[in-house]
GROMACS .gro file of C-alpha atoms in nm:
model
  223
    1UNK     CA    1   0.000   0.000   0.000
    2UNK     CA    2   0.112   0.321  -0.095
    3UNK     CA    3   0.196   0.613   0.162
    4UNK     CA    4  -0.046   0.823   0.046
    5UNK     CA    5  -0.322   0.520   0.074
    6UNK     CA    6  -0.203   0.461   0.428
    7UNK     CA    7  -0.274   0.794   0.511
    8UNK     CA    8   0.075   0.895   0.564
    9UNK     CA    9   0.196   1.266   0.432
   10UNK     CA   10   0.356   1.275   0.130
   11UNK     CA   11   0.632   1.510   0.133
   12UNK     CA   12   0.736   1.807  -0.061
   13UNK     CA   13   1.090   1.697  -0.156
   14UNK     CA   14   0.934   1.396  -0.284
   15UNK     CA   15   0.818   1.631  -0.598
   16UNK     CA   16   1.190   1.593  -0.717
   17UNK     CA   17   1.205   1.270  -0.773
   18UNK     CA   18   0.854   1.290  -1.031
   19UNK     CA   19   1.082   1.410  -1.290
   20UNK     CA   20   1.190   1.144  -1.452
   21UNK     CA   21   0.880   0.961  -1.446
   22UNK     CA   22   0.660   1.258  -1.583
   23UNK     CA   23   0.916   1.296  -1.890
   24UNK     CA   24   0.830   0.937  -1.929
   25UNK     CA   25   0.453   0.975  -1.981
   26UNK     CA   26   0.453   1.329  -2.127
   27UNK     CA   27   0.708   1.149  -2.418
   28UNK     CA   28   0.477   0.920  -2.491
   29UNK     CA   29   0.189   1.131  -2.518
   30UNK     CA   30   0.019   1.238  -2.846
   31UNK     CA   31  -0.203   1.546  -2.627
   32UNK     CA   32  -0.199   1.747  -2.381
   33UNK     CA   33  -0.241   1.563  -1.991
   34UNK     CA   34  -0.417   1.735  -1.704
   35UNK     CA   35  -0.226   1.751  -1.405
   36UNK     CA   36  -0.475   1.570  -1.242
   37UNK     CA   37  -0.465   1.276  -1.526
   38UNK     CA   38  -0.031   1.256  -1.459
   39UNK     CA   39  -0.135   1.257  -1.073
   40UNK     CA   40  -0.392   0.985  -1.096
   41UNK     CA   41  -0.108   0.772  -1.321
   42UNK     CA   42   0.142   0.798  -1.023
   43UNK     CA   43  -0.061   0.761  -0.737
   44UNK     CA   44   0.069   1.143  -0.599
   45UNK     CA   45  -0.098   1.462  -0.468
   46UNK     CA   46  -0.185   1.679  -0.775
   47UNK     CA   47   0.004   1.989  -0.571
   48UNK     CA   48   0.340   1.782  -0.575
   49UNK     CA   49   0.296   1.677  -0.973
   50UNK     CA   50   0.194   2.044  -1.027
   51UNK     CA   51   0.513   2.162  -0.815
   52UNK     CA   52   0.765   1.882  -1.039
   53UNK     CA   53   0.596   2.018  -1.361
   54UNK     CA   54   0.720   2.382  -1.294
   55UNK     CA   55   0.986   2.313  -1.168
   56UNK     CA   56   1.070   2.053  -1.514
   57UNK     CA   57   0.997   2.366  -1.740
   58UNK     CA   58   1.224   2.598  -1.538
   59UNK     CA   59   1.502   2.362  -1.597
   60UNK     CA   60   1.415   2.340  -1.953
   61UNK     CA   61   1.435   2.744  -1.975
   62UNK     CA   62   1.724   2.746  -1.737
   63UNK     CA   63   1.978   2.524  -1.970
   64UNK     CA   64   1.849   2.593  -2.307
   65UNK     CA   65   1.715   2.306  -2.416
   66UNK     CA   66   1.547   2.298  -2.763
   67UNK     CA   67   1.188   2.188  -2.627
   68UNK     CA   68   0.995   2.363  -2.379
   69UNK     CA   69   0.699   2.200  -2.134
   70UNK     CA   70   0.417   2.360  -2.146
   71UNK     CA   71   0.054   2.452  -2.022
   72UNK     CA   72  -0.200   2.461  -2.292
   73UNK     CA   73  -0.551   2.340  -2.363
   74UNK     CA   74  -0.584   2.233  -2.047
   75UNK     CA   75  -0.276   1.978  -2.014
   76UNK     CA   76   0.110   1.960  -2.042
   77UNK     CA   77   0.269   1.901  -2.365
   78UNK     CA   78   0.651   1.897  -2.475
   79UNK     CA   79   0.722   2.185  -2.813
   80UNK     CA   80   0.987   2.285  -2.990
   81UNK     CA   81   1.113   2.621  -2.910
   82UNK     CA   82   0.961   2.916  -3.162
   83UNK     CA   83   1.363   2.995  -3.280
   84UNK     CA   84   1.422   2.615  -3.427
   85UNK     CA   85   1.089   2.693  -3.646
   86UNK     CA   86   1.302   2.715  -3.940
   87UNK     CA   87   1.550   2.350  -3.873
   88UNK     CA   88   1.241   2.158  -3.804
   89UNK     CA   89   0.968   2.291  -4.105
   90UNK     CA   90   1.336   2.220  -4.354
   91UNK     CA   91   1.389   1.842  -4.161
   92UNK     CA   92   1.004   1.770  -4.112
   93UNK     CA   93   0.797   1.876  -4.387
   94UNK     CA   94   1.102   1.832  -4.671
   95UNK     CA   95   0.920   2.069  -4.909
   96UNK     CA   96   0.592   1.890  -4.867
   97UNK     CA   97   0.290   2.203  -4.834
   98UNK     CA   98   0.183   2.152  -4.503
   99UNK     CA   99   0.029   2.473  -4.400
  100UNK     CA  100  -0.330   2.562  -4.473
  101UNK     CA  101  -0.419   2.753  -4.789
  102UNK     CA  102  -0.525   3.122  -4.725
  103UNK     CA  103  -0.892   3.014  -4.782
  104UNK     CA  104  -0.902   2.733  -4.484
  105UNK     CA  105  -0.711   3.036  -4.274
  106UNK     CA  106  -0.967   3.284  -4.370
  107UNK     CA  107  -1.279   3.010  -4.296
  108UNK     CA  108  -1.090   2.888  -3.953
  109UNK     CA  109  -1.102   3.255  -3.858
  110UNK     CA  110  -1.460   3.254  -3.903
  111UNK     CA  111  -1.531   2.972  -3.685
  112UNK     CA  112  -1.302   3.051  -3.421
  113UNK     CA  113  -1.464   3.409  -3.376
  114UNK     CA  114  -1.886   3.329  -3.445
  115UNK     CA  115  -1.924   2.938  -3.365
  116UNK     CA  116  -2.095   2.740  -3.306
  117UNK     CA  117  -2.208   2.810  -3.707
  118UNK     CA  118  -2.318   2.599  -4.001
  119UNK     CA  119  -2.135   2.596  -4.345
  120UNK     CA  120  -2.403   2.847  -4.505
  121UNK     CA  121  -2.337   3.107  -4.263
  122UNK     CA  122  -1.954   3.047  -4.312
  123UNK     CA  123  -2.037   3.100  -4.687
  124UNK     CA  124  -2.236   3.392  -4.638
  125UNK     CA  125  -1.928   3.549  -4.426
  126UNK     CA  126  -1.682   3.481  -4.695
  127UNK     CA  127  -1.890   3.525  -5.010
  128UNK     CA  128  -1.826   3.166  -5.144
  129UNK     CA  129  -1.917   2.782  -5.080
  130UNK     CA  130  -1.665   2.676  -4.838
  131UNK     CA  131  -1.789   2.320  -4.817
  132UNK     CA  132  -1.424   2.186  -4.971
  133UNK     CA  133  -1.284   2.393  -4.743
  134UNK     CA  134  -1.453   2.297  -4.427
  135UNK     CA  135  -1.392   1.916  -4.497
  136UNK     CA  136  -1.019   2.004  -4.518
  137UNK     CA  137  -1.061   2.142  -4.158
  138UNK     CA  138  -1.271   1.851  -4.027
  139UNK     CA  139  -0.963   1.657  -4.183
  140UNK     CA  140  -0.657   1.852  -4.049
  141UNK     CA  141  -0.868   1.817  -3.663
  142UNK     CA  142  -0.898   2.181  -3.666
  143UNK     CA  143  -1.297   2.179  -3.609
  144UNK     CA  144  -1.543   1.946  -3.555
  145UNK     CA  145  -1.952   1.879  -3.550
  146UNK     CA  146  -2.114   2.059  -3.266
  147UNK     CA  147  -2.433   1.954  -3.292
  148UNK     CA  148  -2.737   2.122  -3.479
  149UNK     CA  149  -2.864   2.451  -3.488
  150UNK     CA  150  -3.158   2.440  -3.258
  151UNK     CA  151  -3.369   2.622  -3.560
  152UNK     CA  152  -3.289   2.529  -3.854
  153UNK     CA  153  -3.111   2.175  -3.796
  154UNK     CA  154  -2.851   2.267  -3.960
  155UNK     CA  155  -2.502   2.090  -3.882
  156UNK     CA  156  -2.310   2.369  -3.709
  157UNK     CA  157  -1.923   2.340  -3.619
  158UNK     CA  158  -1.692   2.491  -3.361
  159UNK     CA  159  -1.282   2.516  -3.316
  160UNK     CA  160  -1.091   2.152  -3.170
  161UNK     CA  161  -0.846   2.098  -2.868
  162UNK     CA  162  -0.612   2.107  -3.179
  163UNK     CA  163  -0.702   2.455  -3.252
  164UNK     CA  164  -0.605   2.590  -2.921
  165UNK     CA  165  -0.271   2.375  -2.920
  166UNK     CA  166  -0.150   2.467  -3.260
  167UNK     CA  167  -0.216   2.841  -3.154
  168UNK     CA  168  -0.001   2.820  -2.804
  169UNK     CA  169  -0.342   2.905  -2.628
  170UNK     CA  170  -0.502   2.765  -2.357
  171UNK     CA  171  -0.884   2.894  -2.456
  172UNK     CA  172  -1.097   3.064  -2.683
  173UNK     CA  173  -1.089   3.372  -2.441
  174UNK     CA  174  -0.731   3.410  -2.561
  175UNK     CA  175  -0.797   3.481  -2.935
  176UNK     CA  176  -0.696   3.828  -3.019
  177UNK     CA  177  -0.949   4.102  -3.082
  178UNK     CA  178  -1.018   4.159  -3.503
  179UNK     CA  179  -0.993   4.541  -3.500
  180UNK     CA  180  -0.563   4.515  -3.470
  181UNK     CA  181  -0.529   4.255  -3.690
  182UNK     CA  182  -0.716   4.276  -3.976
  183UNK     CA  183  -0.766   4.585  -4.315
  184UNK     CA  184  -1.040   4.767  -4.212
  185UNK     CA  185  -1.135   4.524  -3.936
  186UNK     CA  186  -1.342   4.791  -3.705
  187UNK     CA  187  -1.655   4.748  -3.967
  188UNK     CA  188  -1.549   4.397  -4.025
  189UNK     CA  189  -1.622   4.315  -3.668
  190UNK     CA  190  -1.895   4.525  -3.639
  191UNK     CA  191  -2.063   4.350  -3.957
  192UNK     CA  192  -1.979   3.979  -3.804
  193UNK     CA  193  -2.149   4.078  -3.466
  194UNK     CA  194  -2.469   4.171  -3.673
  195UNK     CA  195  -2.440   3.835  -3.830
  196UNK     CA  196  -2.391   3.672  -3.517
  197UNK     CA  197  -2.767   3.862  -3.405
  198UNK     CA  198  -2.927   3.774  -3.670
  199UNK     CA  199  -3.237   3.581  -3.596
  200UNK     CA  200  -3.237   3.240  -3.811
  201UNK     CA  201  -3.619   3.132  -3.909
  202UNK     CA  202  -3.723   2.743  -3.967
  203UNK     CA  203  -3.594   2.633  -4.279
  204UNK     CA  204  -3.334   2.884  -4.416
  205UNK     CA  205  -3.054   3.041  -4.234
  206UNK     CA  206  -3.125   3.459  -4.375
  207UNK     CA  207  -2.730   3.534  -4.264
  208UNK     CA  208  -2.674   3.286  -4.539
  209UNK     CA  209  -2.843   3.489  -4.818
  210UNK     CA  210  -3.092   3.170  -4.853
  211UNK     CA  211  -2.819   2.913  -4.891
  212UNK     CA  212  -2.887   2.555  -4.782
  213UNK     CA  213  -2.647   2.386  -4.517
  214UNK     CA  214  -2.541   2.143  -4.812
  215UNK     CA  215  -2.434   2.372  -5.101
  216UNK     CA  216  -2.437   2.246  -5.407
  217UNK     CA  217  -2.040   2.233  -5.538
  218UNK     CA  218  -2.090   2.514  -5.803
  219UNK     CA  219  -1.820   2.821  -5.771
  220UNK     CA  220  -1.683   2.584  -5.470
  221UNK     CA  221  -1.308   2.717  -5.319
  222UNK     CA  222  -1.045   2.544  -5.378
  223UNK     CA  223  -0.929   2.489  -4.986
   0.00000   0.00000   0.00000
């Protein structure tokens, strides 16, 4: 039996010795894991896994290292530091195009800032059928089915886990405001929130200029 199942008291020193074996499982991890999740795995107080993790990504700061541990989306995940962008996108990608095209940025954007929405509200927003576009999303694990609209049915979608970690951020509260980042984005943000209160009617979606959830594939975007 453990000391912390026989009641005995665990130590803060003890959070020293957690670094080895938290490497271990964050290594092996394809996401992000919740302090709590890492805690549960090694049978310790969350406070003394909490304690080892900050004190792991200190060291990693301290000495340089090319990876950094860090707190996003809700869990701990190892990434390579910002300034070895260039060495790993040259080793990794080999001249493969791995980024999304300026379309799937442009319709990402528009989920992130007025989901949950359906596909003919994204089309109404950017003034073309984005249905290629939205499947390349869906396909990357950048967003995902959210349900339906309560009024219309429609299939409406929303930002992923994946989202937040590509972007460094931890939630949806941290997305930058439009106004200084965008041409003219003061009337573009004022036009989105008047989509956003629009009020949808059975059948049709009127934010969509009459466009069906499905649209057919005619003058589709390349994504």
């Amino acid at each position: 039996m453990s000391e912390q199942q026989e009641g005995q008291t665990v130590h803060p020193e003890l959070a020293g010795d957690l670094g080895g074996p938290l490497e271990a499982l964050l290594l092996m991890a394809d996401e992000p894991l919740s302090t709590l999740t890492l805690a549960q795995v090694l049978g310790v107080p969350t406070e003394l896994v909490q304690q080892a993790l900050e004190e792991l990504a200190d060291f990693y700061d301290r000495t340089g290292r090319g990876f950094e541990l860090r707190h996003l989306a809700g869990g701990w995940r190892y990434w390579t530091r910002e300034e070895h962008a260039d060495v790993i996108t040259r080793a990794v990608l080999q001249g493969q195009q791995a980024r999304l095209s300026q379309a799937a940025l442009e319709t990402l954007a528009v989920v992130a800032y007025l989901q949950p929405i359906s596909r003919a509200r994204m089309s109404a927003v950017r003034g073309v059928n984005v249905d290629g576009v939205v499947r390349t999303l869906v396909a990357r694990e950048m967003i995902e089915e959210a349900g339906q609209d309560p009024v219309t049915g429609a299939t409406v979608f929303r930002t992923t886990d994946t989202f937040l970690q590509r972007l460094g951020l931890q939630s949806l509260d941290q997305l930058p405001d439009l106004a200084p980042h965008l041409p003219d984005a003061s009337a573009l943000e004022a036009e989105l929130g008047q989509l956003a209160a629009v009020p949808r009617t059975s059948g049709t979606d009127p934010a969509a200029g009459q466009l069906p959830d499905d649209p057919t594939t005619e003058n589709q975007e390349q994504p």
